[in-house]
Tab-separated table of C-alpha atoms in Angstrom:
chain	number	residue	atom	x	y	z
A	1	UNK	CA	0.000	0.000	0.000
A	2	UNK	CA	2.974	2.282	0.306
A	3	UNK	CA	4.281	4.342	-2.585
A	4	UNK	CA	7.765	4.891	-1.171
A	5	UNK	CA	8.463	1.506	0.415
A	6	UNK	CA	7.181	-2.044	0.139
A	7	UNK	CA	5.610	-3.961	2.989
A	8	UNK	CA	8.311	-6.615	2.656
A	9	UNK	CA	10.900	-4.068	3.809
A	10	UNK	CA	9.033	-3.286	7.004
A	11	UNK	CA	8.278	-6.946	7.733
A	12	UNK	CA	11.983	-7.701	7.410
A	13	UNK	CA	12.834	-4.785	9.724
A	14	UNK	CA	10.411	-6.098	12.322
A	15	UNK	CA	11.657	-9.677	12.140
A	16	UNK	CA	8.366	-10.938	10.737
A	17	UNK	CA	9.798	-12.306	7.490
A	18	UNK	CA	9.175	-15.941	8.391
A	19	UNK	CA	5.640	-15.637	9.700
A	20	UNK	CA	3.073	-12.878	9.873
A	21	UNK	CA	-0.614	-13.010	10.680
A	22	UNK	CA	-3.238	-11.247	8.607
A	23	UNK	CA	-3.840	-8.815	11.480
A	24	UNK	CA	-0.143	-7.993	11.736
A	25	UNK	CA	0.020	-7.490	8.011
A	26	UNK	CA	-2.957	-5.123	8.093
A	27	UNK	CA	-1.355	-3.157	10.953
A	28	UNK	CA	1.878	-2.863	9.005
A	29	UNK	CA	0.096	-1.663	5.873
A	30	UNK	CA	-1.720	1.048	7.824
A	31	UNK	CA	1.511	2.051	9.566
A	32	UNK	CA	3.239	2.447	6.198
A	33	UNK	CA	0.531	4.804	4.924
A	34	UNK	CA	0.710	6.871	8.111
A	35	UNK	CA	4.503	6.982	8.082
A	36	UNK	CA	4.595	8.078	4.444
A	37	UNK	CA	2.072	10.804	5.275
A	38	UNK	CA	4.276	12.071	8.088
A	39	UNK	CA	7.321	12.153	5.861
A	40	UNK	CA	5.452	13.966	3.095
A	41	UNK	CA	4.206	16.553	5.592
A	42	UNK	CA	7.712	17.174	6.805
A	43	UNK	CA	9.194	17.380	3.303
A	44	UNK	CA	6.332	19.668	2.142
A	45	UNK	CA	5.928	17.467	-0.951
A	46	UNK	CA	5.460	13.915	-2.195
A	47	UNK	CA	8.912	12.553	-3.140
A	48	UNK	CA	7.626	9.831	-5.496
A	49	UNK	CA	8.177	10.694	-9.141
A	50	UNK	CA	4.963	11.728	-10.867
A	51	UNK	CA	3.656	14.216	-13.401
A	52	UNK	CA	1.706	17.052	-11.813
A	53	UNK	CA	-0.321	20.091	-12.830
A	54	UNK	CA	-0.049	23.073	-10.493
A	55	UNK	CA	-0.885	26.770	-10.483
A	56	UNK	CA	1.381	29.537	-9.230
A	57	UNK	CA	1.984	31.822	-7.520
A	58	UNK	CA	0.014	30.825	-4.473
A	59	UNK	CA	0.208	33.997	-2.426
A	60	UNK	CA	-1.475	37.323	-3.135
A	61	UNK	CA	1.437	39.705	-2.994
A	62	UNK	CA	0.710	43.314	-2.036
A	63	UNK	CA	0.895	45.553	-5.045
A	64	UNK	CA	3.411	48.348	-4.916
A	65	UNK	CA	4.382	49.660	-8.319
A	66	UNK	CA	8.029	49.291	-9.085
A	67	UNK	CA	8.259	49.333	-12.828
A	68	UNK	CA	6.385	48.297	-15.960
A	69	UNK	CA	7.438	45.913	-18.734
A	70	UNK	CA	6.001	44.742	-22.024
A	71	UNK	CA	5.215	41.014	-22.196
A	72	UNK	CA	3.804	38.845	-24.972
A	73	UNK	CA	0.494	37.154	-24.147
A	74	UNK	CA	-1.726	35.370	-26.604
A	75	UNK	CA	-0.221	37.084	-29.597
A	76	UNK	CA	-0.618	40.564	-28.071
A	77	UNK	CA	1.787	42.889	-26.344
A	78	UNK	CA	0.631	43.690	-22.803
A	79	UNK	CA	2.042	46.340	-20.502
A	80	UNK	CA	2.572	44.575	-17.196
A	81	UNK	CA	3.050	46.663	-14.069
A	82	UNK	CA	5.502	45.086	-11.704
A	83	UNK	CA	4.947	44.683	-8.018
A	84	UNK	CA	7.812	45.513	-5.732
A	85	UNK	CA	8.025	41.819	-4.911
A	86	UNK	CA	8.151	40.630	-8.532
A	87	UNK	CA	11.022	38.253	-9.116
A	88	UNK	CA	12.542	36.173	-11.887
A	89	UNK	CA	12.589	33.056	-9.660
A	90	UNK	CA	9.565	30.810	-9.142
A	91	UNK	CA	9.695	28.206	-6.365
A	92	UNK	CA	7.545	25.195	-7.105
A	93	UNK	CA	6.528	22.518	-4.697
A	94	UNK	CA	7.670	19.058	-5.737
A	95	UNK	CA	11.324	18.181	-5.876
A	96	UNK	CA	13.473	17.497	-7.757
A	97	UNK	CA	12.214	18.808	-11.080
A	98	UNK	CA	12.897	16.204	-13.788
A	99	UNK	CA	11.201	17.887	-16.743
A	100	UNK	CA	8.676	20.559	-17.692
A	101	UNK	CA	5.916	19.331	-19.998
A	102	UNK	CA	4.184	22.696	-20.465
A	103	UNK	CA	4.298	26.100	-18.795
A	104	UNK	CA	1.679	28.715	-19.586
A	105	UNK	CA	1.121	32.254	-18.347
A	106	UNK	CA	-2.371	33.731	-18.516
A	107	UNK	CA	-2.943	36.829	-16.416
A	108	UNK	CA	-6.723	36.356	-16.500
A	109	UNK	CA	-6.724	32.597	-15.841
A	110	UNK	CA	-7.960	32.691	-12.245
A	111	UNK	CA	-6.179	29.415	-11.480
A	112	UNK	CA	-7.639	27.795	-14.572
A	113	UNK	CA	-11.288	28.520	-13.776
A	114	UNK	CA	-11.727	31.311	-16.365
A	115	UNK	CA	-13.204	30.307	-19.716
A	116	UNK	CA	-10.431	29.627	-22.222
A	117	UNK	CA	-7.780	29.826	-19.540
A	118	UNK	CA	-4.248	28.814	-20.470
A	119	UNK	CA	-4.934	28.419	-24.177
A	120	UNK	CA	-2.131	26.982	-26.258
A	121	UNK	CA	-0.962	30.437	-27.311
A	122	UNK	CA	-0.166	31.265	-23.664
A	123	UNK	CA	2.445	28.492	-23.457
A	124	UNK	CA	6.043	29.550	-23.043
A	125	UNK	CA	9.201	28.027	-24.479
A	126	UNK	CA	11.710	26.324	-22.219
A	127	UNK	CA	15.178	27.618	-22.748
A	128	UNK	CA	13.890	30.915	-24.127
A	129	UNK	CA	11.174	32.206	-21.787
A	130	UNK	CA	11.982	30.097	-18.742
A	131	UNK	CA	14.342	27.422	-17.547
A	132	UNK	CA	14.558	25.293	-14.403
A	133	UNK	CA	17.641	25.748	-12.310
A	134	UNK	CA	19.030	22.396	-13.505
A	135	UNK	CA	22.146	21.373	-11.650
A	136	UNK	CA	23.165	18.135	-13.327
A	137	UNK	CA	22.111	14.992	-15.135
A	138	UNK	CA	20.777	11.796	-13.627
A	139	UNK	CA	21.843	8.258	-14.499
A	140	UNK	CA	19.647	8.389	-17.620
A	141	UNK	CA	21.342	11.620	-18.754
A	142	UNK	CA	18.237	13.662	-18.027
A	143	UNK	CA	18.559	16.981	-16.227
A	144	UNK	CA	17.290	17.440	-12.699
A	145	UNK	CA	16.749	20.454	-10.438
A	146	UNK	CA	16.896	19.844	-6.696
A	147	UNK	CA	15.909	23.322	-5.480
A	148	UNK	CA	12.682	23.517	-7.501
A	149	UNK	CA	13.381	27.015	-8.833
A	150	UNK	CA	12.324	27.993	-12.344
A	151	UNK	CA	13.861	31.165	-13.738
A	152	UNK	CA	12.139	33.584	-16.100
A	153	UNK	CA	13.640	35.686	-18.849
A	154	UNK	CA	11.585	38.509	-17.326
A	155	UNK	CA	9.714	38.372	-14.026
A	156	UNK	CA	6.959	36.039	-12.911
A	157	UNK	CA	3.434	37.369	-12.436
A	158	UNK	CA	2.455	38.219	-8.866
A	159	UNK	CA	-1.271	37.523	-9.357
A	160	UNK	CA	-2.133	34.084	-7.928
A	161	UNK	CA	-3.059	31.304	-10.340
A	162	UNK	CA	-1.698	32.915	-13.476
A	163	UNK	CA	1.038	30.390	-14.138
A	164	UNK	CA	0.138	26.797	-15.002
A	165	UNK	CA	2.894	24.216	-14.911
A	166	UNK	CA	2.695	20.590	-15.972
A	167	UNK	CA	5.876	18.962	-14.815
A	168	UNK	CA	7.463	15.741	-13.645
A	169	UNK	CA	9.191	15.735	-10.281
A	170	UNK	CA	10.258	13.314	-7.603
A	171	UNK	CA	12.557	10.362	-7.151
A	172	UNK	CA	12.439	7.039	-8.935
A	173	UNK	CA	12.119	3.781	-7.038
A	174	UNK	CA	15.786	3.022	-7.685
A	175	UNK	CA	16.824	6.426	-6.309
A	176	UNK	CA	14.640	6.005	-3.227
A	177	UNK	CA	16.164	2.593	-2.592
A	178	UNK	CA	19.734	3.751	-2.960
A	179	UNK	CA	20.145	1.710	-6.145
A	180	UNK	CA	20.904	4.580	-8.513
A	181	UNK	CA	24.460	5.457	-9.392
A	182	UNK	CA	23.893	9.245	-9.446
A	183	UNK	CA	21.064	10.266	-7.138
A	184	UNK	CA	20.726	8.842	-3.634
A	185	UNK	CA	17.362	9.480	-1.993
A	186	UNK	CA	17.639	6.481	0.345
A	187	UNK	CA	17.386	8.622	3.520
A	188	UNK	CA	13.736	9.143	2.602
A	189	UNK	CA	13.121	5.397	2.307
A	190	UNK	CA	15.125	4.811	5.478
A	191	UNK	CA	12.972	7.297	7.384
A	192	UNK	CA	9.704	5.786	6.161
A	193	UNK	CA	10.816	2.293	7.233
A	194	UNK	CA	11.886	3.615	10.652
A	195	UNK	CA	8.677	5.556	11.202
A	196	UNK	CA	6.454	2.717	9.980
A	197	UNK	CA	8.252	0.201	12.196
A	198	UNK	CA	7.891	2.534	15.175
A	199	UNK	CA	4.158	2.789	14.624
A	200	UNK	CA	3.832	-0.979	14.257
A	201	UNK	CA	5.767	-1.667	17.466
A	202	UNK	CA	3.577	0.865	19.261
A	203	UNK	CA	0.451	-0.845	17.968
A	204	UNK	CA	1.715	-4.299	18.979
A	205	UNK	CA	2.627	-3.135	22.481
A	206	UNK	CA	-0.681	-1.318	22.847
A	207	UNK	CA	-2.508	-4.496	21.871
A	208	UNK	CA	-0.693	-6.379	24.603
A	209	UNK	CA	-1.487	-3.704	27.179
A	210	UNK	CA	-5.101	-4.799	27.130
A	211	UNK	CA	-3.923	-8.040	28.704
A	212	UNK	CA	-3.981	-8.257	32.481
A	213	UNK	CA	-0.668	-7.669	34.144
A	214	UNK	CA	1.218	-6.419	31.072
A	215	UNK	CA	3.548	-3.485	31.520
A	216	UNK	CA	5.646	-2.180	28.646
A	217	UNK	CA	9.306	-1.527	29.274
A	218	UNK	CA	12.691	-3.143	29.811
A	219	UNK	CA	13.807	-4.629	33.135
A	220	UNK	CA	15.977	-2.224	35.115
A	221	UNK	CA	16.572	-4.668	37.940
A	222	UNK	CA	15.631	-8.202	38.969
A	223	UNK	CA	16.190	-10.111	42.212
A	224	UNK	CA	15.739	-13.841	42.802
A	225	UNK	CA	15.511	-14.005	46.604
A	226	UNK	CA	12.032	-12.804	47.493
A	227	UNK	CA	11.663	-12.354	43.767
A	228	UNK	CA	11.150	-8.821	42.543
A	229	UNK	CA	11.763	-6.777	39.409
A	230	UNK	CA	11.519	-3.208	38.199
A	231	UNK	CA	10.461	-1.983	34.800
A	232	UNK	CA	11.319	1.336	33.206
A	233	UNK	CA	7.948	2.355	31.807
A	234	UNK	CA	9.323	5.623	30.446
A	235	UNK	CA	11.550	3.648	28.106
A	236	UNK	CA	8.470	2.635	26.155
A	237	UNK	CA	7.742	6.283	25.352
A	238	UNK	CA	11.296	6.759	24.142
A	239	UNK	CA	11.210	3.584	22.042
A	240	UNK	CA	7.897	4.356	20.347
A	241	UNK	CA	8.288	8.106	19.976
A	242	UNK	CA	5.642	9.477	22.281
A	243	UNK	CA	3.728	12.270	20.585
A	244	UNK	CA	6.130	12.895	17.698
A	245	UNK	CA	4.766	12.955	14.158
A	246	UNK	CA	8.288	12.016	13.142
A	247	UNK	CA	11.244	11.487	15.451
A	248	UNK	CA	14.032	14.072	15.848
A	249	UNK	CA	16.455	11.701	14.163
A	250	UNK	CA	14.081	11.481	11.199
A	251	UNK	CA	14.046	15.274	10.993
A	252	UNK	CA	17.842	15.223	10.875
A	253	UNK	CA	17.884	12.493	8.221
A	254	UNK	CA	15.493	14.393	5.941
A	255	UNK	CA	17.136	17.814	6.287
A	256	UNK	CA	18.703	17.741	2.803
A	257	UNK	CA	15.381	16.952	1.128
A	258	UNK	CA	12.943	19.419	2.706
A	259	UNK	CA	11.549	22.079	0.367
A	260	UNK	CA	12.427	25.042	2.570
A	261	UNK	CA	11.783	27.478	-0.264
A	262	UNK	CA	8.192	26.339	-0.674
A	263	UNK	CA	7.513	26.502	3.060
A	264	UNK	CA	8.575	30.154	3.034
A	265	UNK	CA	5.901	30.970	0.483
A	266	UNK	CA	5.445	30.694	-3.267
B	1	UNK	CA	5.242	-17.468	4.764
B	2	UNK	CA	8.999	-17.554	4.456
B	3	UNK	CA	11.997	-15.468	3.564
B	4	UNK	CA	13.732	-16.417	0.325
B	5	UNK	CA	17.341	-15.374	-0.040
B	6	UNK	CA	18.564	-15.190	-3.619
B	7	UNK	CA	21.662	-13.884	-5.339
B	8	UNK	CA	22.099	-12.042	-8.584
B	9	UNK	CA	23.412	-14.274	-11.322
B	10	UNK	CA	22.684	-17.493	-9.405
B	11	UNK	CA	19.615	-19.619	-10.077
B	12	UNK	CA	17.332	-20.783	-7.336
B	13	UNK	CA	14.636	-23.444	-7.152
B	14	UNK	CA	11.798	-23.623	-4.669
B	15	UNK	CA	8.879	-26.035	-4.361
B	16	UNK	CA	5.739	-24.168	-3.364
B	17	UNK	CA	2.699	-25.954	-1.991
B	18	UNK	CA	-0.645	-24.206	-2.335
B	19	UNK	CA	-3.250	-24.935	0.292
B	20	UNK	CA	-6.865	-23.938	0.711
B	21	UNK	CA	-8.352	-22.383	3.843
B	22	UNK	CA	-8.764	-25.843	5.397
B	23	UNK	CA	-5.083	-26.621	4.952
B	24	UNK	CA	-5.637	-29.109	2.128
B	25	UNK	CA	-3.136	-29.103	-0.733
B	26	UNK	CA	-4.407	-27.788	-4.031
B	27	UNK	CA	-2.918	-29.393	-7.125
B	28	UNK	CA	-3.431	-27.155	-10.179
B	29	UNK	CA	-5.473	-28.852	-12.886
B	30	UNK	CA	-4.855	-28.909	-16.602
B	31	UNK	CA	-6.655	-25.622	-17.176
B	32	UNK	CA	-5.336	-23.925	-14.042
B	33	UNK	CA	-2.205	-21.799	-14.035
B	34	UNK	CA	0.180	-20.548	-11.401
B	35	UNK	CA	2.254	-17.397	-11.444
B	36	UNK	CA	5.085	-15.871	-9.441
B	37	UNK	CA	5.806	-12.130	-9.507
B	38	UNK	CA	8.781	-10.399	-7.922
B	39	UNK	CA	8.302	-6.718	-7.259
B	40	UNK	CA	7.046	-4.036	-4.942
B	41	UNK	CA	3.421	-3.098	-4.422
B	42	UNK	CA	2.348	-0.302	-6.723
B	43	UNK	CA	5.352	-0.669	-9.032
B	44	UNK	CA	5.932	-2.425	-12.315
B	45	UNK	CA	6.901	-6.052	-11.695
B	46	UNK	CA	10.623	-6.857	-11.808
B	47	UNK	CA	10.021	-10.440	-12.927
B	48	UNK	CA	6.927	-12.453	-13.861
B	49	UNK	CA	6.984	-16.218	-14.328
B	50	UNK	CA	3.849	-18.202	-15.092
B	51	UNK	CA	3.250	-21.893	-15.692
B	52	UNK	CA	2.158	-21.072	-19.238
B	53	UNK	CA	4.728	-18.311	-19.765
B	54	UNK	CA	8.346	-19.111	-18.885
B	55	UNK	CA	10.870	-16.328	-19.349
B	56	UNK	CA	13.307	-16.153	-22.238
B	57	UNK	CA	16.159	-16.899	-19.823
B	58	UNK	CA	14.526	-20.111	-18.657
B	59	UNK	CA	12.763	-19.205	-15.419
B	60	UNK	CA	9.811	-21.542	-15.028
B	61	UNK	CA	6.968	-22.269	-12.669
B	62	UNK	CA	5.881	-25.879	-13.160
B	63	UNK	CA	2.501	-27.088	-11.920
B	64	UNK	CA	2.245	-30.107	-9.641
B	65	UNK	CA	1.457	-31.160	-6.090
B	66	UNK	CA	4.644	-29.328	-5.189
B	67	UNK	CA	4.779	-26.530	-7.739
B	68	UNK	CA	8.390	-25.965	-8.709
B	69	UNK	CA	9.559	-22.386	-9.142
B	70	UNK	CA	12.842	-22.083	-10.964
B	71	UNK	CA	14.350	-18.576	-11.110
B	72	UNK	CA	17.178	-18.384	-13.604
B	73	UNK	CA	20.348	-16.555	-12.581
B	74	UNK	CA	20.120	-14.261	-15.602
B	75	UNK	CA	16.654	-13.106	-14.594
B	76	UNK	CA	17.795	-12.472	-11.028
B	77	UNK	CA	20.832	-10.569	-12.288
B	78	UNK	CA	18.481	-8.071	-13.940
B	79	UNK	CA	16.922	-7.153	-10.576
B	80	UNK	CA	18.708	-4.613	-8.365
B	81	UNK	CA	19.715	-6.005	-4.962
B	82	UNK	CA	17.094	-5.318	-2.318
B	83	UNK	CA	14.003	-6.559	-0.585
B	84	UNK	CA	10.941	-7.381	-2.641
B	85	UNK	CA	7.624	-9.153	-2.365
B	86	UNK	CA	7.195	-12.528	-4.065
B	87	UNK	CA	3.560	-12.716	-5.122
B	88	UNK	CA	2.208	-16.227	-5.742
B	89	UNK	CA	-0.998	-16.298	-7.781
B	90	UNK	CA	-3.322	-19.109	-8.816
B	91	UNK	CA	-5.539	-19.018	-11.900
B	92	UNK	CA	-8.593	-20.971	-10.884
B	93	UNK	CA	-10.247	-22.125	-14.077
B	94	UNK	CA	-13.185	-23.654	-12.220
B	95	UNK	CA	-13.993	-20.540	-10.200
B	96	UNK	CA	-14.737	-17.444	-12.284
B	97	UNK	CA	-11.481	-17.987	-14.201
B	98	UNK	CA	-9.549	-15.285	-12.425
B	99	UNK	CA	-6.137	-14.874	-10.883
B	100	UNK	CA	-6.225	-15.267	-7.121
B	101	UNK	CA	-3.416	-14.144	-4.872
B	102	UNK	CA	-2.347	-17.164	-2.837
B	103	UNK	CA	0.488	-15.745	-0.790
B	104	UNK	CA	3.015	-12.937	-0.537
B	105	UNK	CA	6.463	-13.778	0.689
B	106	UNK	CA	9.640	-11.791	1.132
B	107	UNK	CA	12.506	-12.303	-1.277
B	108	UNK	CA	15.827	-10.673	-0.565
B	109	UNK	CA	18.225	-10.413	-3.498
B	110	UNK	CA	21.894	-9.816	-2.868
B	111	UNK	CA	24.901	-9.047	-5.008
B	112	UNK	CA	27.219	-11.897	-5.944
């Protein structure tokens, strides 16, 4: 059920490779979905390679006239007034950019809801009107852009929903599994396996807690004469992560992949 | 369920017994088929071997009381090392003529 990892990888991590019940398998599947959701929330994007259609910019920037430029739109020349925040860099959400299928600018598009929005004559040419900030080539000799920034020959519109981008972004299965010779996105897979396993262990321990006399935690001491033992119950919270959506070590592991630019506003 | 350890470039043979919910062995009939798929859920299969469709490299899945799965080393060499799911399917000709998933096991493929 996961899109980043396979259930077999979590079962192996948990030591359930030789035998697993249907209930355990269902718990693991649910844990994988939840773990992948947590990782995607932290990254600010879905790291699995897909083709997406998105509208930019997202924010409604305050208008303060700075300058005016002529731009071509639909076969006409339009005088575009520039906001003080207008920029030639556009930060898009999903990383890394692998290719741009189409990019269109329509100042009256209203995020695609206007009649005739983003007609074919509003499409721009890559390499001439815009270009992603490509930084290298992957193992298939295709360019990729890790920071998700697309540059414009001029400046990008500041009216929300006036730029429509159809693009492919994300990591391949081989890259997520550390099997690619150029791009290594295995920390993402590693984090999902860790977080899914943590959720499964928590569920298994919680199921046992309903049994009489069960207390979760490692022994801290045990005596034979007048038998007694002590259990560190707080260890359970540390092992299973308490209230964390993702653990601090997962945050550290994913630091190189988070779309910080998108989280600061697009 | 079991863990199968395989190596790139080295063939492997496993006998797989299919049982029904009562634990009785099912022997595929003349019109039934069996299939083994190596891959990850949601992704394109890395390798598919069926009783009526052996691979070009010679991987086979032969029907019988103990269905014999033979994975050729060349087919395994084409799969990147890692952990995958081995899907075992049964084409039940007598029941709606559809592929039924019998079991999902873990197969771990290593470098040689």
